[in-house]
Amino acid sequence: LRNQTMEKLFIKTFGCQMNEYDSEKVVRLLAPGFEPADSPEDANLVVVNTCSVREKGEHKLFSLLGSLRELKRERPEMVVGVMGCVAQQEGEAIAKRNPAVDFV
């Protein structure tokens, strides 16, 4: 039986099979406190898992972060994080480039 006040998590995965695995692992780790959301609009926590090997991964990341910035203006309590290869390569520059990002 799910608690009605449970937080909601949305993960968007760009890239390789390893990223898919890592996203599934995050879902499992956060399962005690979070249930899956169908979209960022429904989520309290949004995580973008990125891959720098696949074509246009960085472009897709910053495009999505642009729309999340707009959403976060409406819902400032929403938490946005970035993980994966692009996060490792770019680090805190991602958060500097997009203030909607809470953690990398």
CSV table of N, CA and C in Angstrom, one decimal:
chain,number,residue,atom,x,y,z
A,1,LEU,N,0.8,-1.2,0.0
A,1,LEU,CA,0.0,0.0,0.0
A,1,LEU,C,0.9,1.2,0.0
A,2,ARG,N,0.7,2.1,-1.0
A,2,ARG,CA,1.5,3.3,-1.1
A,2,ARG,C,1.0,4.4,-0.2
A,3,ASN,N,1.9,5.2,0.4
A,3,ASN,CA,1.5,6.3,1.2
A,3,ASN,C,1.1,7.5,0.2
A,4,GLN,N,0.0,8.1,0.5
A,4,GLN,CA,-0.5,9.2,-0.4
A,4,GLN,C,0.5,10.4,-0.4
A,5,THR,N,1.3,10.6,0.6
A,5,THR,CA,2.2,11.7,0.6
A,5,THR,C,3.6,11.4,0.1
A,6,MET,N,3.7,10.3,-0.6
A,6,MET,CA,5.0,9.9,-1.1
A,6,MET,C,5.5,10.9,-2.2
A,7,GLU,N,6.8,11.2,-2.1
A,7,GLU,CA,7.4,12.0,-3.1
A,7,GLU,C,7.5,11.3,-4.5
A,8,LYS,N,7.6,12.1,-5.6
A,8,LYS,CA,7.6,11.5,-6.9
A,8,LYS,C,8.9,11.8,-7.6
A,9,LEU,N,9.5,10.8,-8.3
A,9,LEU,CA,10.7,10.9,-9.0
A,9,LEU,C,10.5,10.7,-10.5
A,10,PHE,N,11.2,11.5,-11.3
A,10,PHE,CA,11.2,11.4,-12.7
A,10,PHE,C,12.6,11.3,-13.2
A,11,ILE,N,13.0,10.3,-13.9
A,11,ILE,CA,14.4,10.2,-14.4
A,11,ILE,C,14.3,10.1,-15.9
A,12,LYS,N,15.1,11.0,-16.6
A,12,LYS,CA,15.2,10.9,-18.0
A,12,LYS,C,16.6,10.4,-18.3
A,13,THR,N,16.7,9.4,-19.1
A,13,THR,CA,18.0,8.8,-19.4
A,13,THR,C,18.3,9.0,-20.9
A,14,PHE,N,19.5,9.6,-21.1
A,14,PHE,CA,20.0,9.7,-22.5
A,14,PHE,C,21.3,8.8,-22.6
A,15,GLY,N,21.3,7.9,-23.5
A,15,GLY,CA,22.5,7.2,-23.8
A,15,GLY,C,22.5,5.7,-23.7
A,16,CYS,N,23.6,5.2,-23.2
A,16,CYS,CA,24.0,3.8,-23.3
A,16,CYS,C,23.3,2.9,-22.3
A,17,GLN,N,23.5,1.6,-22.5
A,17,GLN,CA,23.0,0.6,-21.6
A,17,GLN,C,23.4,0.8,-20.1
A,18,MET,N,24.6,1.3,-19.9
A,18,MET,CA,25.1,1.5,-18.6
A,18,MET,C,24.2,2.6,-17.9
A,19,ASN,N,23.9,3.6,-18.7
A,19,ASN,CA,23.0,4.7,-18.1
A,19,ASN,C,21.7,4.2,-17.8
A,20,GLU,N,21.1,3.3,-18.6
A,20,GLU,CA,19.8,2.7,-18.3
A,20,GLU,C,19.9,1.9,-17.0
A,21,TYR,N,21.0,1.1,-16.8
A,21,TYR,CA,21.2,0.4,-15.6
A,21,TYR,C,21.3,1.3,-14.4
A,22,ASP,N,22.1,2.4,-14.5
A,22,ASP,CA,22.3,3.3,-13.4
A,22,ASP,C,21.0,4.0,-13.1
A,23,SER,N,20.2,4.4,-14.0
A,23,SER,CA,18.9,5.0,-13.7
A,23,SER,C,18.0,4.0,-13.0
A,24,GLU,N,17.9,2.7,-13.4
A,24,GLU,CA,17.2,1.7,-12.7
A,24,GLU,C,17.6,1.6,-11.3
A,25,LYS,N,18.9,1.7,-11.1
A,25,LYS,CA,19.5,1.5,-9.7
A,25,LYS,C,19.1,2.7,-8.8
A,26,VAL,N,19.1,3.9,-9.4
A,26,VAL,CA,18.6,5.1,-8.6
A,26,VAL,C,17.2,4.9,-8.2
A,27,VAL,N,16.3,4.4,-9.1
A,27,VAL,CA,14.9,4.2,-8.8
A,27,VAL,C,14.8,3.2,-7.7
A,28,ARG,N,15.6,2.2,-7.7
A,28,ARG,CA,15.5,1.2,-6.6
A,28,ARG,C,16.0,1.7,-5.3
A,29,LEU,N,17.1,2.5,-5.3
A,29,LEU,CA,17.6,3.1,-4.1
A,29,LEU,C,16.7,4.1,-3.5
A,30,LEU,N,15.9,4.8,-4.3
A,30,LEU,CA,15.0,5.9,-3.8
A,30,LEU,C,13.6,5.3,-3.6
A,31,ALA,N,13.4,4.1,-3.9
A,31,ALA,CA,12.0,3.5,-3.8
A,31,ALA,C,11.4,3.6,-2.5
A,32,PRO,N,12.1,3.6,-1.3
A,32,PRO,CA,11.4,3.7,-0.1
A,32,PRO,C,10.7,5.0,0.1
A,33,GLY,N,11.2,6.1,-0.5
A,33,GLY,CA,10.6,7.4,-0.3
A,33,GLY,C,10.0,8.0,-1.5
A,34,PHE,N,10.3,7.4,-2.7
A,34,PHE,CA,9.8,8.0,-4.0
A,34,PHE,C,9.1,7.0,-4.8
A,35,GLU,N,8.1,7.4,-5.5
A,35,GLU,CA,7.4,6.6,-6.5
A,35,GLU,C,7.6,7.2,-7.8
A,36,PRO,N,7.6,6.5,-8.9
A,36,PRO,CA,7.8,7.0,-10.2
A,36,PRO,C,6.8,8.0,-10.6
A,37,ALA,N,7.2,9.1,-11.3
A,37,ALA,CA,6.3,10.1,-11.9
A,37,ALA,C,6.3,9.8,-13.4
A,38,ASP,N,5.2,10.2,-14.1
A,38,ASP,CA,5.1,10.0,-15.5
A,38,ASP,C,5.8,11.1,-16.3
A,39,SER,N,6.0,12.3,-15.6
A,39,SER,CA,6.6,13.4,-16.3
A,39,SER,C,7.3,14.3,-15.3
A,40,PRO,N,8.1,15.2,-15.8
A,40,PRO,CA,8.7,16.2,-14.8
A,40,PRO,C,7.7,17.0,-14.1
A,41,GLU,N,6.6,17.3,-14.8
A,41,GLU,CA,5.6,18.2,-14.2
A,41,GLU,C,4.9,17.5,-13.0
A,42,ASP,N,5.0,16.2,-12.9
A,42,ASP,CA,4.4,15.5,-11.8
A,42,ASP,C,5.4,15.2,-10.7
A,43,ALA,N,6.7,15.5,-10.9
A,43,ALA,CA,7.7,15.1,-10.0
A,43,ALA,C,8.2,16.1,-9.0
A,44,ASN,N,8.7,15.6,-7.8
A,44,ASN,CA,9.3,16.5,-6.8
A,44,ASN,C,10.8,16.5,-7.1
A,45,LEU,N,11.3,15.4,-7.6
A,45,LEU,CA,12.7,15.2,-7.9
A,45,LEU,C,12.9,14.8,-9.4
A,46,VAL,N,13.6,15.5,-10.2
A,46,VAL,CA,13.9,15.2,-11.6
A,46,VAL,C,15.4,15.0,-11.7
A,47,VAL,N,15.8,13.8,-12.2
A,47,VAL,CA,17.2,13.5,-12.5
A,47,VAL,C,17.4,13.2,-14.0
A,48,VAL,N,18.4,13.8,-14.5
A,48,VAL,CA,18.7,13.6,-15.9
A,48,VAL,C,20.0,12.8,-15.9
A,49,ASN,N,20.0,11.6,-16.5
A,49,ASN,CA,21.2,10.8,-16.6
A,49,ASN,C,21.7,10.9,-18.0
A,50,THR,N,23.0,11.4,-18.2
A,50,THR,CA,23.5,11.7,-19.5
A,50,THR,C,24.6,10.8,-19.9
A,51,CYS,N,24.8,10.8,-21.3
A,51,CYS,CA,25.9,10.0,-21.9
A,51,CYS,C,26.6,10.9,-22.9
A,52,SER,N,27.9,11.0,-22.7
A,52,SER,CA,28.7,11.8,-23.7
A,52,SER,C,29.2,11.0,-24.9
A,53,VAL,N,29.0,9.7,-24.9
A,53,VAL,CA,29.4,8.9,-26.0
A,53,VAL,C,28.4,9.0,-27.1
A,54,ARG,N,27.1,8.9,-26.8
A,54,ARG,CA,26.1,8.9,-27.8
A,54,ARG,C,26.0,10.3,-28.4
A,55,GLU,N,25.6,10.3,-29.6
A,55,GLU,CA,25.5,11.6,-30.4
A,55,GLU,C,24.5,12.5,-29.7
A,56,LYS,N,24.8,13.8,-29.6
A,56,LYS,CA,24.0,14.9,-29.2
A,56,LYS,C,23.6,14.8,-27.7
A,57,GLY,N,24.2,14.0,-26.9
A,57,GLY,CA,23.9,13.8,-25.5
A,57,GLY,C,23.9,15.1,-24.7
A,58,GLU,N,25.0,15.9,-24.9
A,58,GLU,CA,25.1,17.2,-24.2
A,58,GLU,C,24.0,18.2,-24.7
A,59,HIS,N,23.7,18.2,-26.0
A,59,HIS,CA,22.7,19.0,-26.6
A,59,HIS,C,21.3,18.7,-26.0
A,60,LYS,N,21.0,17.4,-25.9
A,60,LYS,CA,19.7,16.9,-25.4
A,60,LYS,C,19.6,17.3,-23.9
A,61,LEU,N,20.7,17.2,-23.2
A,61,LEU,CA,20.7,17.6,-21.8
A,61,LEU,C,20.3,19.1,-21.6
A,62,PHE,N,21.1,20.0,-22.3
A,62,PHE,CA,20.8,21.4,-22.1
A,62,PHE,C,19.5,21.8,-22.7
A,63,SER,N,19.0,21.1,-23.7
A,63,SER,CA,17.6,21.4,-24.2
A,63,SER,C,16.6,21.1,-23.1
A,64,LEU,N,16.7,19.9,-22.5
A,64,LEU,CA,15.8,19.5,-21.4
A,64,LEU,C,15.9,20.4,-20.2
A,65,LEU,N,17.1,20.8,-19.9
A,65,LEU,CA,17.3,21.7,-18.7
A,65,LEU,C,16.7,23.0,-18.9
A,66,GLY,N,16.7,23.5,-20.2
A,66,GLY,CA,16.0,24.7,-20.5
A,66,GLY,C,14.5,24.7,-20.2
A,67,SER,N,13.9,23.6,-20.6
A,67,SER,CA,12.4,23.4,-20.2
A,67,SER,C,12.2,23.2,-18.7
A,68,LEU,N,13.2,22.5,-18.1
A,68,LEU,CA,13.0,22.3,-16.6
A,68,LEU,C,13.2,23.7,-15.9
A,69,ARG,N,14.0,24.6,-16.4
A,69,ARG,CA,14.2,25.9,-15.8
A,69,ARG,C,12.8,26.6,-15.8
A,70,GLU,N,12.1,26.5,-16.9
A,70,GLU,CA,10.8,27.1,-16.9
A,70,GLU,C,9.8,26.5,-15.9
A,71,LEU,N,9.9,25.2,-15.8
A,71,LEU,CA,9.0,24.4,-14.9
A,71,LEU,C,9.4,24.8,-13.4
A,72,LYS,N,10.7,24.9,-13.2
A,72,LYS,CA,11.1,25.2,-11.8
A,72,LYS,C,10.7,26.7,-11.4
A,73,ARG,N,10.6,27.5,-12.3
A,73,ARG,CA,10.1,28.9,-12.0
A,73,ARG,C,8.7,28.8,-11.4
A,74,GLU,N,7.9,27.9,-12.0
A,74,GLU,CA,6.6,27.7,-11.5
A,74,GLU,C,6.5,26.9,-10.2
A,75,ARG,N,7.5,26.0,-10.0
A,75,ARG,CA,7.5,25.1,-8.9
A,75,ARG,C,8.9,25.1,-8.3
A,76,PRO,N,9.3,26.1,-7.6
A,76,PRO,CA,10.7,26.3,-7.1
A,76,PRO,C,11.1,25.2,-6.1
A,77,GLU,N,10.2,24.5,-5.5
A,77,GLU,CA,10.5,23.4,-4.6
A,77,GLU,C,11.0,22.1,-5.3
A,78,MET,N,10.8,22.0,-6.6
A,78,MET,CA,11.2,20.9,-7.3
A,78,MET,C,12.8,20.8,-7.3
A,79,VAL,N,13.3,19.6,-7.2
A,79,VAL,CA,14.8,19.5,-7.2
A,79,VAL,C,15.2,18.8,-8.5
A,80,VAL,N,16.2,19.4,-9.1
A,80,VAL,CA,16.7,18.9,-10.4
A,80,VAL,C,18.2,18.5,-10.2
A,81,GLY,N,18.5,17.3,-10.7
A,81,GLY,CA,19.9,16.8,-10.6
A,81,GLY,C,20.3,16.3,-12.0
A,82,VAL,N,21.6,16.3,-12.2
A,82,VAL,CA,22.2,15.7,-13.4
A,82,VAL,C,23.3,14.7,-13.0
A,83,MET,N,23.3,13.5,-13.6
A,83,MET,CA,24.3,12.5,-13.4
A,83,MET,C,24.7,11.9,-14.7
A,84,GLY,N,25.7,11.1,-14.7
A,84,GLY,CA,26.2,10.4,-15.9
A,84,GLY,C,27.5,11.0,-16.4
A,85,CYS,N,27.8,10.6,-17.6
A,85,CYS,CA,29.1,11.0,-18.3
A,85,CYS,C,29.3,12.5,-18.5
A,86,VAL,N,28.2,13.2,-19.0
A,86,VAL,CA,28.3,14.6,-19.2
A,86,VAL,C,28.5,15.3,-17.9
A,87,ALA,N,27.8,14.8,-16.8
A,87,ALA,CA,27.9,15.4,-15.5
A,87,ALA,C,29.3,15.3,-15.0
A,88,GLN,N,29.9,14.1,-15.2
A,88,GLN,CA,31.3,13.9,-14.8
A,88,GLN,C,32.3,14.8,-15.5
A,89,GLN,N,32.1,15.0,-16.8
A,89,GLN,CA,33.0,15.8,-17.6
A,89,GLN,C,32.8,17.3,-17.4
A,90,GLU,N,31.5,17.8,-17.3
A,90,GLU,CA,31.2,19.2,-17.1
A,90,GLU,C,31.2,19.7,-15.7
A,91,GLY,N,30.8,18.8,-14.8
A,91,GLY,CA,30.8,19.1,-13.4
A,91,GLY,C,29.9,20.3,-13.0
A,92,GLU,N,30.4,21.2,-12.2
A,92,GLU,CA,29.6,22.3,-11.7
A,92,GLU,C,29.3,23.3,-12.8
A,93,ALA,N,30.0,23.2,-13.9
A,93,ALA,CA,29.7,24.2,-15.0
A,93,ALA,C,28.2,24.0,-15.5
A,94,ILE,N,27.7,22.8,-15.3
A,94,ILE,CA,26.3,22.6,-15.7
A,94,ILE,C,25.4,23.4,-14.8
A,95,ALA,N,25.6,23.4,-13.5
A,95,ALA,CA,24.8,24.2,-12.6
A,95,ALA,C,25.0,25.7,-12.9
A,96,LYS,N,26.2,26.1,-13.2
A,96,LYS,CA,26.4,27.5,-13.5
A,96,LYS,C,25.7,28.0,-14.8
A,97,ARG,N,25.7,27.1,-15.7
A,97,ARG,CA,25.0,27.4,-17.0
A,97,ARG,C,23.5,27.4,-16.9
A,98,ASN,N,23.0,26.6,-16.0
A,98,ASN,CA,21.5,26.5,-15.8
A,98,ASN,C,21.2,26.5,-14.3
A,99,PRO,N,20.7,27.6,-13.7
A,99,PRO,CA,20.5,27.8,-12.3
A,99,PRO,C,19.4,26.9,-11.8
A,100,ALA,N,18.6,26.2,-12.7
A,100,ALA,CA,17.6,25.3,-12.2
A,100,ALA,C,18.2,24.0,-11.6
A,101,VAL,N,19.5,23.7,-11.9
A,101,VAL,CA,20.1,22.5,-11.5
A,101,VAL,C,20.5,22.7,-10.0
A,102,ASP,N,20.1,21.7,-9.2
A,102,ASP,CA,20.4,21.8,-7.8
A,102,ASP,C,21.6,20.9,-7.4
A,103,PHE,N,21.9,19.9,-8.2
A,103,PHE,CA,23.1,19.1,-7.9
A,103,PHE,C,23.6,18.4,-9.2
A,104,VAL,N,24.9,18.1,-9.2
A,104,VAL,CA,25.5,17.4,-10.3
A,104,VAL,C,26.3,16.3,-9.7
